[in-house]
PDB file of N, CA and C in Angstrom:
ATOM      1  N   MET A   1       1.149  22.755  18.576  1.00  0.00           N
ATOM      2  CA  MET A   1      -0.160  22.234  18.999  1.00  0.00           C
ATOM      3  C   MET A   1      -1.075  21.957  17.892  1.00  0.00           C
ATOM      4  N   GLU A   2      -1.279  23.201  16.938  1.00  0.00           N
ATOM      5  CA  GLU A   2      -2.320  23.110  16.302  1.00  0.00           C
ATOM      6  C   GLU A   2      -1.881  22.013  15.082  1.00  0.00           C
ATOM      7  N   LYS A   3      -0.709  21.874  14.656  1.00  0.00           N
ATOM      8  CA  LYS A   3      -0.328  20.952  13.628  1.00  0.00           C
ATOM      9  C   LYS A   3      -0.701  19.563  14.227  1.00  0.00           C
ATOM     10  N   ALA A   4      -0.585  19.466  15.658  1.00  0.00           N
ATOM     11  CA  ALA A   4      -1.004  18.061  15.831  1.00  0.00           C
ATOM     12  C   ALA A   4      -2.533  17.605  15.770  1.00  0.00           C
ATOM     13  N   ILE A   5      -3.191  19.001  16.080  1.00  0.00           N
ATOM     14  CA  ILE A   5      -4.598  18.597  15.808  1.00  0.00           C
ATOM     15  C   ILE A   5      -5.167  18.585  14.567  1.00  0.00           C
ATOM     16  N   ILE A   6      -4.471  19.123  13.656  1.00  0.00           N
ATOM     17  CA  ILE A   6      -4.737  19.100  12.290  1.00  0.00           C
ATOM     18  C   ILE A   6      -4.385  17.489  11.900  1.00  0.00           C
ATOM     19  N   LEU A   7      -3.138  17.086  12.328  1.00  0.00           N
ATOM     20  CA  LEU A   7      -2.786  15.610  11.717  1.00  0.00           C
ATOM     21  C   LEU A   7      -3.709  14.602  12.466  1.00  0.00           C
ATOM     22  N   ALA A   8      -4.087  14.680  13.585  1.00  0.00           N
ATOM     23  CA  ALA A   8      -4.883  13.932  14.342  1.00  0.00           C
ATOM     24  C   ALA A   8      -6.197  13.762  13.789  1.00  0.00           C
ATOM     25  N   GLY A   9      -6.907  14.794  13.429  1.00  0.00           N
ATOM     26  CA  GLY A   9      -8.321  14.965  12.858  1.00  0.00           C
ATOM     27  C   GLY A   9      -8.181  14.269  11.232  1.00  0.00           C
ATOM     28  N   CYS A  10      -6.988  14.596  10.619  1.00  0.00           N
ATOM     29  CA  CYS A  10      -6.939  13.788   9.450  1.00  0.00           C
ATOM     30  C   CYS A  10      -6.571  12.377   9.462  1.00  0.00           C
ATOM     31  N   ALA A  11      -5.873  11.897  10.500  1.00  0.00           N
ATOM     32  CA  ALA A  11      -5.718  10.451  10.626  1.00  0.00           C
ATOM     33  C   ALA A  11      -7.251   9.703  10.918  1.00  0.00           C
ATOM     34  N   ILE A  12      -7.984  10.359  11.980  1.00  0.00           N
ATOM     35  CA  ILE A  12      -9.216  10.023  12.477  1.00  0.00           C
ATOM     36  C   ILE A  12     -10.192   9.908  11.190  1.00  0.00           C
ATOM     37  N   GLY A  13     -10.191  10.904  10.256  1.00  0.00           N
ATOM     38  CA  GLY A  13     -10.996  10.970   9.254  1.00  0.00           C
ATOM     39  C   GLY A  13     -10.746   9.998   8.146  1.00  0.00           C
ATOM     40  N   ALA A  14      -9.197   9.853   8.005  1.00  0.00           N
ATOM     41  CA  ALA A  14      -8.924   8.632   6.957  1.00  0.00           C
ATOM     42  C   ALA A  14      -9.276   7.267   7.557  1.00  0.00           C
ATOM     43  N   GLY A  15      -9.249   7.076   8.802  1.00  0.00           N
ATOM     44  CA  GLY A  15      -9.565   5.683   9.138  1.00  0.00           C
ATOM     45  C   GLY A  15     -11.207   5.754   8.942  1.00  0.00           C
ATOM     46  N   ILE A  16     -11.989   6.637   9.378  1.00  0.00           N
ATOM     47  CA  ILE A  16     -13.282   6.448   9.148  1.00  0.00           C
ATOM     48  C   ILE A  16     -13.799   6.237   7.772  1.00  0.00           C
ATOM     49  N   ALA A  17     -12.880   7.052   6.791  1.00  0.00           N
ATOM     50  CA  ALA A  17     -13.038   6.912   5.389  1.00  0.00           C
ATOM     51  C   ALA A  17     -12.933   5.544   4.776  1.00  0.00           C
ATOM     52  N   LEU A  18     -11.923   4.986   5.541  1.00  0.00           N
ATOM     53  CA  LEU A  18     -11.425   3.601   4.824  1.00  0.00           C
ATOM     54  C   LEU A  18     -12.609   2.488   5.347  1.00  0.00           C
ATOM     55  N   ILE A  19     -13.429   2.764   6.221  1.00  0.00           N
ATOM     56  CA  ILE A  19     -14.313   1.659   7.027  1.00  0.00           C
ATOM     57  C   ILE A  19     -15.454   1.732   5.649  1.00  0.00           C
ATOM     58  N   ALA A  20     -15.434   2.678   4.748  1.00  0.00           N
ATOM     59  CA  ALA A  20     -16.481   2.632   3.783  1.00  0.00           C
ATOM     60  C   ALA A  20     -16.139   1.357   2.664  1.00  0.00           C
ATOM     61  N   GLY A  21     -14.827   0.672   2.893  1.00  0.00           N
ATOM     62  CA  GLY A  21     -14.450  -0.498   2.167  1.00  0.00           C
ATOM     63  C   GLY A  21     -15.648  -1.724   2.607  1.00  0.00           C
ATOM     64  N   ILE A  22     -16.263  -1.771   3.842  1.00  0.00           N
ATOM     65  CA  ILE A  22     -16.816  -2.731   4.475  1.00  0.00           C
ATOM     66  C   ILE A  22     -18.192  -3.039   3.665  1.00  0.00           C
ATOM     67  N   GLY A  23     -18.878  -1.958   3.348  1.00  0.00           N
ATOM     68  CA  GLY A  23     -20.333  -2.019   2.524  1.00  0.00           C
ATOM     69  C   GLY A  23     -20.235  -2.510   1.531  1.00  0.00           C
ATOM     70  N   PRO A  24     -19.235  -2.150   0.677  1.00  0.00           N
ATOM     71  CA  PRO A  24     -19.306  -2.870  -0.854  1.00  0.00           C
ATOM     72  C   PRO A  24     -18.837  -4.446  -0.552  1.00  0.00           C
ATOM     73  N   GLY A  25     -18.021  -4.739   0.221  1.00  0.00           N
ATOM     74  CA  GLY A  25     -17.707  -6.016   0.242  1.00  0.00           C
ATOM     75  C   GLY A  25     -18.779  -6.923   0.681  1.00  0.00           C
ATOM     76  N   ILE A  26     -19.556  -6.354   1.692  1.00  0.00           N
ATOM     77  CA  ILE A  26     -20.776  -7.257   2.262  1.00  0.00           C
ATOM     78  C   ILE A  26     -21.679  -7.321   1.029  1.00  0.00           C
ATOM     79  N   GLY A  27     -21.973  -6.319   0.369  1.00  0.00           N
ATOM     80  CA  GLY A  27     -23.047  -6.162  -0.873  1.00  0.00           C
ATOM     81  C   GLY A  27     -22.624  -6.874  -1.936  1.00  0.00           C
ATOM     82  N   GLU A  28     -21.373  -6.909  -2.351  1.00  0.00           N
ATOM     83  CA  GLU A  28     -21.046  -7.683  -3.587  1.00  0.00           C
ATOM     84  C   GLU A  28     -21.258  -9.177  -2.976  1.00  0.00           C
ATOM     85  N   GLY A  29     -20.718  -9.705  -1.949  1.00  0.00           N
ATOM     86  CA  GLY A  29     -20.656 -10.952  -1.428  1.00  0.00           C
ATOM     87  C   GLY A  29     -22.275 -11.527  -1.420  1.00  0.00           C
ATOM     88  N   TYR A  30     -23.033 -10.500  -1.116  1.00  0.00           N
ATOM     89  CA  TYR A  30     -24.619 -10.944  -1.006  1.00  0.00           C
ATOM     90  C   TYR A  30     -24.984 -11.084  -2.384  1.00  0.00           C
ATOM     91  N   ALA A  31     -24.727 -10.149  -3.370  1.00  0.00           N
ATOM     92  CA  ALA A  31     -25.280 -10.261  -4.670  1.00  0.00           C
ATOM     93  C   ALA A  31     -24.532 -11.312  -5.387  1.00  0.00           C
ATOM     94  N   VAL A  32     -23.491 -11.659  -5.187  1.00  0.00           N
ATOM     95  CA  VAL A  32     -22.913 -12.791  -5.890  1.00  0.00           C
ATOM     96  C   VAL A  32     -23.402 -14.146  -5.196  1.00  0.00           C
ATOM     97  N   GLY A  33     -23.942 -14.299  -4.032  1.00  0.00           N
ATOM     98  CA  GLY A  33     -24.702 -15.565  -3.708  1.00  0.00           C
ATOM     99  C   GLY A  33     -25.779 -15.485  -4.092  1.00  0.00           C
ATOM    100  N   LYS A  34     -26.672 -14.422  -4.317  1.00  0.00           N
ATOM    101  CA  LYS A  34     -28.028 -14.420  -4.777  1.00  0.00           C
ATOM    102  C   LYS A  34     -27.929 -14.905  -6.403  1.00  0.00           C
ATOM    103  N   SER A  35     -27.050 -14.291  -7.069  1.00  0.00           N
ATOM    104  CA  SER A  35     -26.718 -14.579  -8.497  1.00  0.00           C
ATOM    105  C   SER A  35     -26.614 -16.085  -8.604  1.00  0.00           C
ATOM    106  N   CYS A  36     -25.677 -16.759  -7.876  1.00  0.00           N
ATOM    107  CA  CYS A  36     -25.407 -18.142  -7.825  1.00  0.00           C
ATOM    108  C   CYS A  36     -26.511 -19.065  -7.605  1.00  0.00           C
ATOM    109  N   GLU A  37     -27.577 -18.584  -6.554  1.00  0.00           N
ATOM    110  CA  GLU A  37     -28.715 -19.093  -6.182  1.00  0.00           C
ATOM    111  C   GLU A  37     -29.580 -19.271  -7.390  1.00  0.00           C
ATOM    112  N   ALA A  38     -29.792 -17.812  -8.039  1.00  0.00           N
ATOM    113  CA  ALA A  38     -30.506 -17.647  -9.404  1.00  0.00           C
ATOM    114  C   ALA A  38     -30.091 -18.759 -10.436  1.00  0.00           C
ATOM    115  N   ILE A  39     -28.907 -18.615 -10.732  1.00  0.00           N
ATOM    116  CA  ILE A  39     -28.490 -19.536 -11.834  1.00  0.00           C
ATOM    117  C   ILE A  39     -28.607 -21.080 -11.529  1.00  0.00           C
ATOM    118  N   ALA A  40     -28.619 -21.427 -10.284  1.00  0.00           N
ATOM    119  CA  ALA A  40     -29.005 -22.824  -9.901  1.00  0.00           C
ATOM    120  C   ALA A  40     -30.455 -23.188  -9.970  1.00  0.00           C
ATOM    121  N   ARG A  41     -31.187 -21.998  -9.757  1.00  0.00           N
ATOM    122  CA  ARG A  41     -32.509 -22.393 -10.438  1.00  0.00           C
ATOM    123  C   ARG A  41     -32.984 -22.518 -11.776  1.00  0.00           C
ATOM    124  N   GLN A  42     -32.584 -21.646 -12.595  1.00  0.00           N
ATOM    125  CA  GLN A  42     -32.610 -21.316 -13.841  1.00  0.00           C
ATOM    126  C   GLN A  42     -31.289 -21.012 -14.598  1.00  0.00           C
ATOM    127  N   PRO A  43     -30.718 -22.265 -14.884  1.00  0.00           N
ATOM    128  CA  PRO A  43     -29.443 -22.347 -15.547  1.00  0.00           C
ATOM    129  C   PRO A  43     -29.434 -21.534 -17.109  1.00  0.00           C
ATOM    130  N   GLU A  44     -30.667 -21.507 -17.432  1.00  0.00           N
ATOM    131  CA  GLU A  44     -30.638 -20.840 -19.143  1.00  0.00           C
ATOM    132  C   GLU A  44     -30.643 -19.405 -18.943  1.00  0.00           C
ATOM    133  N   SER A  45     -30.919 -18.727 -17.708  1.00  0.00           N
ATOM    134  CA  SER A  45     -30.602 -17.335 -17.428  1.00  0.00           C
ATOM    135  C   SER A  45     -29.005 -16.907 -17.050  1.00  0.00           C
ATOM    136  N   LYS A  46     -28.266 -17.831 -17.199  1.00  0.00           N
ATOM    137  CA  LYS A  46     -26.789 -17.399 -16.921  1.00  0.00           C
ATOM    138  C   LYS A  46     -26.326 -16.048 -17.218  1.00  0.00           C
ATOM    139  N   GLY A  47     -26.570 -15.956 -18.396  1.00  0.00           N
ATOM    140  CA  GLY A  47     -25.804 -14.596 -19.079  1.00  0.00           C
ATOM    141  C   GLY A  47     -26.500 -13.495 -18.575  1.00  0.00           C
ATOM    142  N   GLU A  48     -27.620 -13.506 -18.547  1.00  0.00           N
ATOM    143  CA  GLU A  48     -28.294 -12.427 -17.896  1.00  0.00           C
ATOM    144  C   GLU A  48     -28.061 -11.948 -16.621  1.00  0.00           C
ATOM    145  N   VAL A  49     -28.226 -13.196 -15.799  1.00  0.00           N
ATOM    146  CA  VAL A  49     -28.018 -12.979 -14.348  1.00  0.00           C
ATOM    147  C   VAL A  49     -26.371 -12.136 -13.925  1.00  0.00           C
ATOM    148  N   THR A  50     -25.397 -12.990 -14.953  1.00  0.00           N
ATOM    149  CA  THR A  50     -24.121 -12.802 -14.623  1.00  0.00           C
ATOM    150  C   THR A  50     -23.732 -11.320 -15.070  1.00  0.00           C
ATOM    151  N   SER A  51     -24.462 -10.860 -16.118  1.00  0.00           N
ATOM    152  CA  SER A  51     -24.161  -9.656 -16.529  1.00  0.00           C
ATOM    153  C   SER A  51     -24.696  -8.519 -15.713  1.00  0.00           C
ATOM    154  N   THR A  52     -25.734  -8.767 -15.328  1.00  0.00           N
ATOM    155  CA  THR A  52     -26.368  -7.816 -14.173  1.00  0.00           C
ATOM    156  C   THR A  52     -25.921  -7.488 -12.988  1.00  0.00           C
ATOM    157  N   MET A  53     -25.304  -8.680 -12.550  1.00  0.00           N
ATOM    158  CA  MET A  53     -24.748  -8.966 -11.222  1.00  0.00           C
ATOM    159  C   MET A  53     -23.200  -8.393 -11.296  1.00  0.00           C
ATOM    160  N   LEU A  54     -22.634  -8.323 -12.315  1.00  0.00           N
ATOM    161  CA  LEU A  54     -21.352  -7.742 -12.696  1.00  0.00           C
ATOM    162  C   LEU A  54     -21.392  -6.346 -12.663  1.00  0.00           C
ATOM    163  N   LEU A  55     -22.362  -5.606 -13.305  1.00  0.00           N
ATOM    164  CA  LEU A  55     -22.829  -4.179 -13.473  1.00  0.00           C
ATOM    165  C   LEU A  55     -22.921  -3.702 -11.898  1.00  0.00           C
ATOM    166  N   GLY A  56     -23.990  -4.471 -11.264  1.00  0.00           N
ATOM    167  CA  GLY A  56     -24.391  -4.094  -9.911  1.00  0.00           C
ATOM    168  C   GLY A  56     -22.825  -4.134  -9.210  1.00  0.00           C
ATOM    169  N   CYS A  57     -22.089  -5.118  -9.162  1.00  0.00           N
ATOM    170  CA  CYS A  57     -20.863  -5.104  -8.387  1.00  0.00           C
ATOM    171  C   CYS A  57     -19.881  -3.879  -8.681  1.00  0.00           C
ATOM    172  N   ALA A  58     -19.841  -3.457 -10.020  1.00  0.00           N
ATOM    173  CA  ALA A  58     -18.906  -2.581 -10.318  1.00  0.00           C
ATOM    174  C   ALA A  58     -19.430  -1.120  -9.690  1.00  0.00           C
ATOM    175  N   ILE A  59     -20.619  -0.907  -9.763  1.00  0.00           N
ATOM    176  CA  ILE A  59     -21.460   0.334  -9.343  1.00  0.00           C
ATOM    177  C   ILE A  59     -21.151   0.178  -7.745  1.00  0.00           C
ATOM    178  N   ALA A  60     -21.279  -0.937  -7.020  1.00  0.00           N
ATOM    179  CA  ALA A  60     -21.175  -1.019  -5.822  1.00  0.00           C
ATOM    180  C   ALA A  60     -19.575  -0.869  -5.203  1.00  0.00           C
ATOM    181  N   GLU A  61     -18.787  -1.011  -6.105  1.00  0.00           N
ATOM    182  CA  GLU A  61     -17.367  -0.831  -5.633  1.00  0.00           C
ATOM    183  C   GLU A  61     -16.787   0.360  -5.691  1.00  0.00           C
ATOM    184  N   THR A  62     -17.642   1.280  -6.733  1.00  0.00           N
ATOM    185  CA  THR A  62     -17.196   2.768  -6.575  1.00  0.00           C
ATOM    186  C   THR A  62     -17.220   3.305  -5.183  1.00  0.00           C
ATOM    187  N   THR A  63     -18.109   3.010  -4.275  1.00  0.00           N
ATOM    188  CA  THR A  63     -18.308   3.123  -3.215  1.00  0.00           C
ATOM    189  C   THR A  63     -17.135   3.106  -2.216  1.00  0.00           C
ATOM    190  N   GLY A  64     -16.458   1.874  -2.081  1.00  0.00           N
ATOM    191  CA  GLY A  64     -15.350   1.653  -1.715  1.00  0.00           C
ATOM    192  C   GLY A  64     -14.140   2.397  -2.356  1.00  0.00           C
ATOM    193  N   ILE A  65     -14.105   2.571  -3.616  1.00  0.00           N
ATOM    194  CA  ILE A  65     -12.983   3.249  -4.278  1.00  0.00           C
ATOM    195  C   ILE A  65     -12.990   4.689  -3.542  1.00  0.00           C
ATOM    196  N   TYR A  66     -14.189   5.486  -3.755  1.00  0.00           N
ATOM    197  CA  TYR A  66     -14.341   6.950  -3.207  1.00  0.00           C
ATOM    198  C   TYR A  66     -13.805   6.679  -1.896  1.00  0.00           C
ATOM    199  N   GLY A  67     -14.041   5.779  -0.865  1.00  0.00           N
ATOM    200  CA  GLY A  67     -13.656   5.859   0.456  1.00  0.00           C
ATOM    201  C   GLY A  67     -12.110   5.759   0.524  1.00  0.00           C
ATOM    202  N   PHE A  68     -11.507   4.802  -0.297  1.00  0.00           N
ATOM    203  CA  PHE A  68     -10.122   4.978  -0.298  1.00  0.00           C
ATOM    204  C   PHE A  68      -9.537   6.194  -0.859  1.00  0.00           C
ATOM    205  N   VAL A  69      -9.945   6.702  -1.933  1.00  0.00           N
ATOM    206  CA  VAL A  69      -9.455   8.015  -2.180  1.00  0.00           C
ATOM    207  C   VAL A  69      -9.441   9.182  -1.240  1.00  0.00           C
ATOM    208  N   THR A  70     -10.436   8.902  -0.884  1.00  0.00           N
ATOM    209  CA  THR A  70     -10.691  10.049   0.364  1.00  0.00           C
ATOM    210  C   THR A  70      -9.667   9.924   1.474  1.00  0.00           C
ATOM    211  N   GLY A  71      -9.601   8.566   1.919  1.00  0.00           N
ATOM    212  CA  GLY A  71      -8.751   8.231   2.730  1.00  0.00           C
ATOM    213  C   GLY A  71      -6.965   8.683   2.354  1.00  0.00           C
ATOM    214  N   LEU A  72      -6.680   8.292   1.287  1.00  0.00           N
ATOM    215  CA  LEU A  72      -5.620   8.847   0.884  1.00  0.00           C
ATOM    216  C   LEU A  72      -5.240  10.359   0.855  1.00  0.00           C
ATOM    217  N   LEU A  73      -6.369  11.077   0.448  1.00  0.00           N
ATOM    218  CA  LEU A  73      -6.365  12.443   0.368  1.00  0.00           C
ATOM    219  C   LEU A  73      -6.130  13.055   1.801  1.00  0.00           C
ATOM    220  N   LEU A  74      -6.839  12.574   2.686  1.00  0.00           N
ATOM    221  CA  LEU A  74      -6.847  12.848   4.148  1.00  0.00           C
ATOM    222  C   LEU A  74      -5.468  12.495   4.723  1.00  0.00           C
ATOM    223  N   MET A  75      -4.865  11.444   4.218  1.00  0.00           N
ATOM    224  CA  MET A  75      -3.500  10.975   4.911  1.00  0.00           C
ATOM    225  C   MET A  75      -2.548  11.875   4.106  1.00  0.00           C
ATOM    226  N   PHE A  76      -2.554  12.267   2.998  1.00  0.00           N
ATOM    227  CA  PHE A  76      -1.242  12.782   2.443  1.00  0.00           C
ATOM    228  C   PHE A  76      -1.093  14.142   1.678  1.00  0.00           C
ATOM    229  N   VAL A  77      -2.431  14.646   1.328  1.00  0.00           N
ATOM    230  CA  VAL A  77      -2.677  15.823   0.573  1.00  0.00           C
ATOM    231  C   VAL A  77      -3.179  16.976   1.652  1.00  0.00           C
ATOM    232  N   VAL A  78      -4.373  16.681   2.469  1.00  0.00           N
ATOM    233  CA  VAL A  78      -4.786  17.576   3.288  1.00  0.00           C
ATOM    234  C   VAL A  78      -4.250  18.219   4.351  1.00  0.00           C
ATOM    235  N   PRO A  79      -3.327  17.580   5.094  1.00  0.00           N
ATOM    236  CA  PRO A  79      -2.399  17.961   6.377  1.00  0.00           C
ATOM    237  C   PRO A  79      -1.704  19.077   5.448  1.00  0.00           C
ATOM    238  N   ARG A  80      -0.782  18.926   4.413  1.00  0.00           N
ATOM    239  CA  ARG A  80       0.310  19.870   4.126  1.00  0.00           C
ATOM    240  C   ARG A  80      -0.536  21.105   3.589  1.00  0.00           C
ATOM    241  N   ILE A  81      -1.647  21.027   3.083  1.00  0.00           N
ATOM    242  CA  ILE A  81      -2.526  22.520   2.932  1.00  0.00           C
ATOM    243  C   ILE A  81      -3.042  23.000   4.150  1.00  0.00           C
ATOM    244  N   PHE A  82      -3.273  22.409   5.119  1.00  0.00           N
ATOM    245  CA  PHE A  82      -3.664  23.017   6.382  1.00  0.00           C
ATOM    246  C   PHE A  82      -2.476  23.684   7.034  1.00  0.00           C
ATOM    247  N   ILE A  83      -1.690  22.896   7.121  1.00  0.00           N
ATOM    248  CA  ILE A  83      -0.254  23.178   7.970  1.00  0.00           C
ATOM    249  C   ILE A  83       0.228  24.424   6.807  1.00  0.00           C
ATOM    250  N   GLY A  84       0.237  24.299   5.774  1.00  0.00           N
ATOM    251  CA  GLY A  84       0.776  25.546   5.172  1.00  0.00           C
ATOM    252  C   GLY A  84      -0.316  26.753   5.399  1.00  0.00           C
ATOM    253  N   LEU A  85      -1.473  26.651   5.692  1.00  0.00           N
ATOM    254  CA  LEU A  85      -2.168  27.952   6.074  1.00  0.00           C
ATOM    255  C   LEU A  85      -1.841  28.511   7.258  1.00  0.00           C
ATOM    256  N   LEU A  86      -1.209  27.882   8.096  1.00  0.00           N
ATOM    257  CA  LEU A  86      -0.846  28.310   9.787  1.00  0.00           C
ATOM    258  C   LEU A  86       0.211  29.295   9.547  1.00  0.00           C
TER     259      LEU A  86
END
């Protein structure tokens, strides 16, 4: 019974952690769209806008990667640790 509760909690936590991938996807799409608008308005600023956009997308993507790693840890590592303590 205790093992089932631990496994269920880890599975629910992993699912919630993987939802963190939604935010970066929306944010990066919005940033790319706005950078395309900026380049369309001022083509001479393409290099500066593109480099700023890529830096922002890279920083935003780390949130999704942290959520993914957290989900993997909750699925494969944490249950063994907690079940080993029982």
